[in-house]
PDB file of C-alpha atoms in Angstrom:
ATOM      1  CA  UNK A 154     -38.709 -16.460  -7.085  1.00  0.00           C
ATOM      2  CA  UNK A 155     -36.002 -16.468  -4.349  1.00  0.00           C
ATOM      3  CA  UNK A 156     -32.308 -17.061  -5.472  1.00  0.00           C
ATOM      4  CA  UNK A 157     -30.221 -20.416  -4.121  1.00  0.00           C
ATOM      5  CA  UNK A 158     -27.832 -19.439  -1.685  1.00  0.00           C
ATOM      6  CA  UNK A 159     -24.399 -21.627  -1.927  1.00  0.00           C
ATOM      7  CA  UNK A 160     -21.996 -22.193  -4.646  1.00  0.00           C
ATOM      8  CA  UNK A 161     -23.451 -25.709  -5.548  1.00  0.00           C
ATOM      9  CA  UNK A 162     -26.884 -24.494  -5.423  1.00  0.00           C
ATOM     10  CA  UNK A 163     -26.117 -21.423  -7.765  1.00  0.00           C
ATOM     11  CA  UNK A 164     -24.241 -22.813 -10.083  1.00  0.00           C
ATOM     12  CA  UNK A 165     -26.865 -25.443 -10.819  1.00  0.00           C
ATOM     13  CA  UNK A 166     -29.631 -22.727 -11.261  1.00  0.00           C
ATOM     14  CA  UNK A 167     -26.977 -20.933 -13.572  1.00  0.00           C
ATOM     15  CA  UNK A 168     -27.052 -24.026 -15.706  1.00  0.00           C
ATOM     16  CA  UNK A 169     -30.767 -24.347 -15.581  1.00  0.00           C
ATOM     17  CA  UNK A 170     -31.061 -20.878 -16.856  1.00  0.00           C
ATOM     18  CA  UNK A 171     -28.478 -21.403 -19.262  1.00  0.00           C
ATOM     19  CA  UNK A 172     -30.489 -24.667 -20.740  1.00  0.00           C
ATOM     20  CA  UNK A 173     -33.596 -22.427 -20.391  1.00  0.00           C
ATOM     21  CA  UNK A 174     -36.052 -25.474 -19.865  1.00  0.00           C
ATOM     22  CA  UNK A 175     -39.201 -22.989 -18.961  1.00  0.00           C
ATOM     23  CA  UNK A 176     -40.511 -19.954 -19.927  1.00  0.00           C
ATOM     24  CA  UNK A 177     -39.731 -18.277 -16.255  1.00  0.00           C
ATOM     25  CA  UNK A 178     -35.856 -19.536 -17.011  1.00  0.00           C
ATOM     26  CA  UNK A 179     -35.935 -18.078 -20.413  1.00  0.00           C
ATOM     27  CA  UNK A 180     -36.668 -14.777 -19.224  1.00  0.00           C
ATOM     28  CA  UNK A 181     -33.553 -14.711 -16.895  1.00  0.00           C
ATOM     29  CA  UNK A 182     -29.849 -13.477 -18.456  1.00  0.00           C
ATOM     30  CA  UNK A 183     -27.332 -16.477 -18.147  1.00  0.00           C
ATOM     31  CA  UNK A 184     -24.874 -13.802 -17.566  1.00  0.00           C
ATOM     32  CA  UNK A 185     -26.285 -11.818 -15.200  1.00  0.00           C
ATOM     33  CA  UNK A 186     -26.892 -14.957 -12.757  1.00  0.00           C
ATOM     34  CA  UNK A 187     -24.191 -15.903 -10.313  1.00  0.00           C
ATOM     35  CA  UNK A 188     -22.149 -18.661 -11.053  1.00  0.00           C
ATOM     36  CA  UNK A 189     -18.840 -20.225 -10.379  1.00  0.00           C
ATOM     37  CA  UNK A 190     -16.180 -18.417 -12.508  1.00  0.00           C
ATOM     38  CA  UNK A 191     -14.822 -20.657 -15.240  1.00  0.00           C
ATOM     39  CA  UNK A 192     -11.537 -22.349 -13.997  1.00  0.00           C
ATOM     40  CA  UNK A 193     -12.420 -22.121 -10.628  1.00  0.00           C
ATOM     41  CA  UNK A 194     -13.257 -25.356  -8.592  1.00  0.00           C
ATOM     42  CA  UNK A 195     -16.798 -26.807  -8.800  1.00  0.00           C
ATOM     43  CA  UNK A 196     -17.324 -24.605 -12.022  1.00  0.00           C
ATOM     44  CA  UNK A 197     -18.029 -28.004 -13.791  1.00  0.00           C
ATOM     45  CA  UNK A 198     -21.255 -28.401 -15.989  1.00  0.00           C
ATOM     46  CA  UNK A 199     -24.183 -29.733 -13.516  1.00  0.00           C
ATOM     47  CA  UNK A 200     -27.872 -29.413 -14.794  1.00  0.00           C
ATOM     48  CA  UNK A 201     -28.996 -32.018 -12.744  1.00  0.00           C
ATOM     49  CA  UNK A 202     -28.675 -30.431  -9.454  1.00  0.00           C
ATOM     50  CA  UNK A 203     -25.372 -29.747  -7.303  1.00  0.00           C
ATOM     51  CA  UNK A 204     -23.001 -32.459  -5.985  1.00  0.00           C
ATOM     52  CA  UNK A 205     -24.870 -34.809  -3.655  1.00  0.00           C
ATOM     53  CA  UNK A 206     -21.568 -35.543  -1.715  1.00  0.00           C
ATOM     54  CA  UNK A 207     -19.833 -32.035  -0.941  1.00  0.00           C
ATOM     55  CA  UNK A 208     -16.638 -31.697   0.657  1.00  0.00           C
ATOM     56  CA  UNK A 209     -16.332 -32.654   4.479  1.00  0.00           C
ATOM     57  CA  UNK A 210     -14.463 -29.486   4.672  1.00  0.00           C
ATOM     58  CA  UNK A 211     -15.136 -25.706   3.737  1.00  0.00           C
ATOM     59  CA  UNK A 212     -13.465 -25.303   0.332  1.00  0.00           C
ATOM     60  CA  UNK A 213     -13.153 -21.873  -1.481  1.00  0.00           C
ATOM     61  CA  UNK A 214     -14.239 -20.864  -5.099  1.00  0.00           C
ATOM     62  CA  UNK A 215     -15.381 -17.746  -6.842  1.00  0.00           C
ATOM     63  CA  UNK A 216     -18.616 -16.576  -7.937  1.00  0.00           C
ATOM     64  CA  UNK A 217     -19.418 -14.329 -10.896  1.00  0.00           C
ATOM     65  CA  UNK A 218     -21.939 -12.449 -12.713  1.00  0.00           C
ATOM     66  CA  UNK A 219     -22.285  -9.484 -14.760  1.00  0.00           C
ATOM     67  CA  UNK A 220     -24.429  -6.434 -13.244  1.00  0.00           C
ATOM     68  CA  UNK A 221     -27.828  -6.495 -14.243  1.00  0.00           C
ATOM     69  CA  UNK A 222     -28.347  -3.450 -17.076  1.00  0.00           C
ATOM     70  CA  UNK A 223     -24.721  -2.723 -17.012  1.00  0.00           C
ATOM     71  CA  UNK A 224     -21.347  -3.718 -18.572  1.00  0.00           C
ATOM     72  CA  UNK A 225     -19.405  -4.428 -15.118  1.00  0.00           C
ATOM     73  CA  UNK A 226     -19.053  -7.639 -13.270  1.00  0.00           C
ATOM     74  CA  UNK A 227     -19.107  -8.516  -9.844  1.00  0.00           C
ATOM     75  CA  UNK A 228     -17.458 -11.109  -7.695  1.00  0.00           C
ATOM     76  CA  UNK A 229     -17.686 -12.803  -4.683  1.00  0.00           C
ATOM     77  CA  UNK A 230     -16.005 -15.646  -2.694  1.00  0.00           C
ATOM     78  CA  UNK A 231     -18.165 -18.762  -1.817  1.00  0.00           C
ATOM     79  CA  UNK A 232     -17.793 -22.118  -0.080  1.00  0.00           C
ATOM     80  CA  UNK A 233     -18.293 -25.452  -1.846  1.00  0.00           C
ATOM     81  CA  UNK A 234     -18.918 -27.244   1.494  1.00  0.00           C
ATOM     82  CA  UNK A 235     -21.508 -25.139   2.874  1.00  0.00           C
ATOM     83  CA  UNK A 236     -23.995 -22.398   1.640  1.00  0.00           C
ATOM     84  CA  UNK A 237     -21.472 -19.205   3.021  1.00  0.00           C
ATOM     85  CA  UNK A 238     -21.031 -16.260   0.433  1.00  0.00           C
ATOM     86  CA  UNK A 239     -19.133 -13.352   0.792  1.00  0.00           C
ATOM     87  CA  UNK A 240     -19.919  -9.811  -0.035  1.00  0.00           C
ATOM     88  CA  UNK A 241     -19.971  -8.781  -3.587  1.00  0.00           C
ATOM     89  CA  UNK A 242     -16.911  -7.113  -5.249  1.00  0.00           C
ATOM     90  CA  UNK A 243     -16.443  -4.546  -8.271  1.00  0.00           C
ATOM     91  CA  UNK A 244     -14.326  -2.338  -9.395  1.00  0.00           C
ATOM     92  CA  UNK A 245     -12.351  -0.506 -12.029  1.00  0.00           C
ATOM     93  CA  UNK A 246      -9.043  -2.043 -11.359  1.00  0.00           C
ATOM     94  CA  UNK A 247      -7.905  -5.049 -13.159  1.00  0.00           C
ATOM     95  CA  UNK A 248      -8.251  -8.165 -11.045  1.00  0.00           C
ATOM     96  CA  UNK A 249      -8.732  -6.471  -8.048  1.00  0.00           C
ATOM     97  CA  UNK A 250     -12.139  -7.372  -7.339  1.00  0.00           C
ATOM     98  CA  UNK A 251     -11.965 -11.204  -8.457  1.00  0.00           C
ATOM     99  CA  UNK A 252      -8.509 -11.094  -5.819  1.00  0.00           C
ATOM    100  CA  UNK A 253     -10.767  -9.460  -2.847  1.00  0.00           C
ATOM    101  CA  UNK A 254     -13.381 -11.957  -3.467  1.00  0.00           C
ATOM    102  CA  UNK A 255     -10.733 -14.871  -3.497  1.00  0.00           C
ATOM    103  CA  UNK A 256      -9.163 -13.559  -0.397  1.00  0.00           C
ATOM    104  CA  UNK A 257     -12.883 -13.592   1.254  1.00  0.00           C
ATOM    105  CA  UNK A 258     -13.199 -17.307   0.505  1.00  0.00           C
ATOM    106  CA  UNK A 259      -9.985 -17.934   1.726  1.00  0.00           C
ATOM    107  CA  UNK A 260     -10.574 -16.176   5.040  1.00  0.00           C
ATOM    108  CA  UNK A 261     -13.840 -18.256   5.402  1.00  0.00           C
ATOM    109  CA  UNK A 262     -11.972 -21.674   4.611  1.00  0.00           C
ATOM    110  CA  UNK A 263      -9.024 -20.957   5.817  1.00  0.00           C
ATOM    111  CA  UNK A 264      -8.853 -18.601   8.646  1.00  0.00           C
ATOM    112  CA  UNK A 265      -5.371 -16.961   9.547  1.00  0.00           C
ATOM    113  CA  UNK A 266      -4.057 -18.238   5.865  1.00  0.00           C
ATOM    114  CA  UNK A 267      -2.331 -14.541   5.691  1.00  0.00           C
ATOM    115  CA  UNK A 268      -0.021 -15.949   8.071  1.00  0.00           C
ATOM    116  CA  UNK A 269       1.276 -18.823   6.124  1.00  0.00           C
ATOM    117  CA  UNK A 270       4.837 -19.050   5.326  1.00  0.00           C
ATOM    118  CA  UNK A 271       5.319 -17.752   1.416  1.00  0.00           C
ATOM    119  CA  UNK A 272       7.799 -18.634  -1.486  1.00  0.00           C
ATOM    120  CA  UNK A 273       9.689 -16.041  -3.256  1.00  0.00           C
ATOM    121  CA  UNK A 274      10.876 -17.330  -6.438  1.00  0.00           C
ATOM    122  CA  UNK A 275       8.909 -18.299  -9.595  1.00  0.00           C
ATOM    123  CA  UNK A 276      11.168 -21.337  -9.796  1.00  0.00           C
ATOM    124  CA  UNK A 277      10.269 -22.366  -6.553  1.00  0.00           C
ATOM    125  CA  UNK A 278       6.824 -22.377  -7.707  1.00  0.00           C
ATOM    126  CA  UNK A 279       7.197 -24.917 -10.095  1.00  0.00           C
ATOM    127  CA  UNK A 280       9.604 -26.982  -8.229  1.00  0.00           C
ATOM    128  CA  UNK A 281       7.485 -27.070  -4.999  1.00  0.00           C
ATOM    129  CA  UNK A 282       5.157 -29.900  -5.807  1.00  0.00           C
ATOM    130  CA  UNK A 283       7.886 -31.648  -7.235  1.00  0.00           C
ATOM    131  CA  UNK A 284      10.823 -31.118  -4.504  1.00  0.00           C
ATOM    132  CA  UNK A 285       9.248 -33.343  -1.657  1.00  0.00           C
ATOM    133  CA  UNK A 286      11.750 -32.102   0.787  1.00  0.00           C
ATOM    134  CA  UNK A 287      10.770 -28.223  -0.046  1.00  0.00           C
ATOM    135  CA  UNK A 288       7.409 -29.071   0.087  1.00  0.00           C
ATOM    136  CA  UNK A 289       7.614 -31.040   3.638  1.00  0.00           C
ATOM    137  CA  UNK A 290       9.762 -27.799   4.961  1.00  0.00           C
ATOM    138  CA  UNK A 291       7.012 -25.155   4.028  1.00  0.00           C
ATOM    139  CA  UNK A 292       3.898 -26.784   4.761  1.00  0.00           C
ATOM    140  CA  UNK A 293       5.591 -28.317   8.258  1.00  0.00           C
ATOM    141  CA  UNK A 294       4.485 -24.700   9.527  1.00  0.00           C
ATOM    142  CA  UNK A 295       0.670 -24.947   8.357  1.00  0.00           C
ATOM    143  CA  UNK A 296      -2.154 -25.951  10.791  1.00  0.00           C
ATOM    144  CA  UNK A 297      -2.776 -29.462  11.152  1.00  0.00           C
ATOM    145  CA  UNK A 298      -5.021 -31.089   8.319  1.00  0.00           C
ATOM    146  CA  UNK A 299      -4.860 -27.867   5.855  1.00  0.00           C
ATOM    147  CA  UNK A 300      -2.778 -29.152   3.401  1.00  0.00           C
ATOM    148  CA  UNK A 301      -5.110 -32.219   2.921  1.00  0.00           C
ATOM    149  CA  UNK A 302      -7.822 -29.815   2.646  1.00  0.00           C
ATOM    150  CA  UNK A 303      -6.146 -27.637   0.071  1.00  0.00           C
ATOM    151  CA  UNK A 304      -4.974 -25.038   2.118  1.00  0.00           C
ATOM    152  CA  UNK A 305      -3.256 -22.097  -0.723  1.00  0.00           C
ATOM    153  CA  UNK A 306       0.213 -21.572  -1.552  1.00  0.00           C
ATOM    154  CA  UNK A 307       1.342 -18.205  -0.895  1.00  0.00           C
ATOM    155  CA  UNK A 308       3.595 -16.731  -3.606  1.00  0.00           C
ATOM    156  CA  UNK A 309       5.072 -13.016  -3.998  1.00  0.00           C
ATOM    157  CA  UNK A 310       3.318 -10.938  -6.418  1.00  0.00           C
ATOM    158  CA  UNK A 311       5.394  -9.506  -9.404  1.00  0.00           C
ATOM    159  CA  UNK A 312       3.409  -6.731  -9.881  1.00  0.00           C
ATOM    160  CA  UNK A 313       0.259  -5.203  -8.477  1.00  0.00           C
ATOM    161  CA  UNK A 314      -3.037  -7.061  -8.581  1.00  0.00           C
ATOM    162  CA  UNK A 315      -1.729 -10.052 -10.032  1.00  0.00           C
ATOM    163  CA  UNK A 316      -4.429 -12.365 -10.177  1.00  0.00           C
ATOM    164  CA  UNK A 317      -4.430 -15.469  -7.385  1.00  0.00           C
ATOM    165  CA  UNK A 318      -4.335 -18.268  -9.655  1.00  0.00           C
ATOM    166  CA  UNK A 319      -7.242 -21.407  -9.148  1.00  0.00           C
ATOM    167  CA  UNK A 320      -6.703 -24.704  -8.570  1.00  0.00           C
ATOM    168  CA  UNK A 321      -5.521 -26.615 -11.710  1.00  0.00           C
ATOM    169  CA  UNK A 322      -3.777 -29.873 -13.114  1.00  0.00           C
ATOM    170  CA  UNK A 323      -0.808 -30.921 -11.081  1.00  0.00           C
ATOM    171  CA  UNK A 324      -1.690 -28.012  -8.665  1.00  0.00           C
ATOM    172  CA  UNK A 325      -4.764 -28.919  -6.282  1.00  0.00           C
ATOM    173  CA  UNK A 326      -4.587 -25.534  -4.147  1.00  0.00           C
ATOM    174  CA  UNK A 327      -5.007 -22.010  -4.927  1.00  0.00           C
ATOM    175  CA  UNK A 328      -1.665 -19.473  -5.388  1.00  0.00           C
ATOM    176  CA  UNK A 329      -2.546 -16.492  -3.607  1.00  0.00           C
ATOM    177  CA  UNK A 330      -0.239 -13.586  -4.317  1.00  0.00           C
ATOM    178  CA  UNK A 331       0.896 -11.695  -1.302  1.00  0.00           C
ATOM    179  CA  UNK A 332       3.240  -8.627  -1.285  1.00  0.00           C
ATOM    180  CA  UNK A 333       6.843  -9.044  -0.380  1.00  0.00           C
ATOM    181  CA  UNK A 334       7.843  -9.099   3.147  1.00  0.00           C
ATOM    182  CA  UNK A 335       9.232  -5.371   3.826  1.00  0.00           C
ATOM    183  CA  UNK A 336      13.053  -6.067   4.558  1.00  0.00           C
ATOM    184  CA  UNK A 337      14.505  -4.254   7.425  1.00  0.00           C
ATOM    185  CA  UNK A 338      17.513  -1.709   6.945  1.00  0.00           C
ATOM    186  CA  UNK A 339      20.372  -2.653   8.614  1.00  0.00           C
ATOM    187  CA  UNK A 340      21.080  -1.127  11.730  1.00  0.00           C
ATOM    188  CA  UNK A 341      24.202   1.060  11.538  1.00  0.00           C
ATOM    189  CA  UNK A 342      26.664   0.467  14.333  1.00  0.00           C
ATOM    190  CA  UNK A 343      28.731   3.188  15.951  1.00  0.00           C
ATOM    191  CA  UNK A 344      31.632   2.818  13.866  1.00  0.00           C
ATOM    192  CA  UNK A 345      29.415   2.967  10.567  1.00  0.00           C
ATOM    193  CA  UNK A 346      27.885   6.147  11.832  1.00  0.00           C
ATOM    194  CA  UNK A 347      30.976   8.317  12.083  1.00  0.00           C
ATOM    195  CA  UNK A 348      31.642   7.715   8.330  1.00  0.00           C
TER     196      UNK A 348
END
């Protein structure tokens, strides 16, 4: 049997396996079936087929599955607007594979997202949706149309491999963790070099 391609089709197949209405599907382990990770866009229950009206633009999400016959999980980025899927990532480091897959999905949906402006303070992250002036200032540097399509908000990571946050109530976009920009050491003036 050929496996479906694309996040929406894989999610539909996953729910068909979970409901196991035929003998062929009862033999498949749902945990080993690619599906949209809980909490990520498009992960709602759908046993009747994938949404008949996909987004009019590329929309990133995260697929996950248990490695067949193993205990490890694999992750891959996917798109809700087309059948694109990224390569499978797995790893021992906490959240590293998930983050890599989410970044792949954003590379597909928003090429060049790594050059977007980032916000530093934790307080800023929570104030942004409510602070219209600050939000407009930040998003004025986004390419045209990206804000309406759910382009990510880049936030400085507080620690290594901090997980990317999927969209949730009140925040319709991913929050992607990025390294804090390196600050250049101030250049010594000739006078300062003498001391």
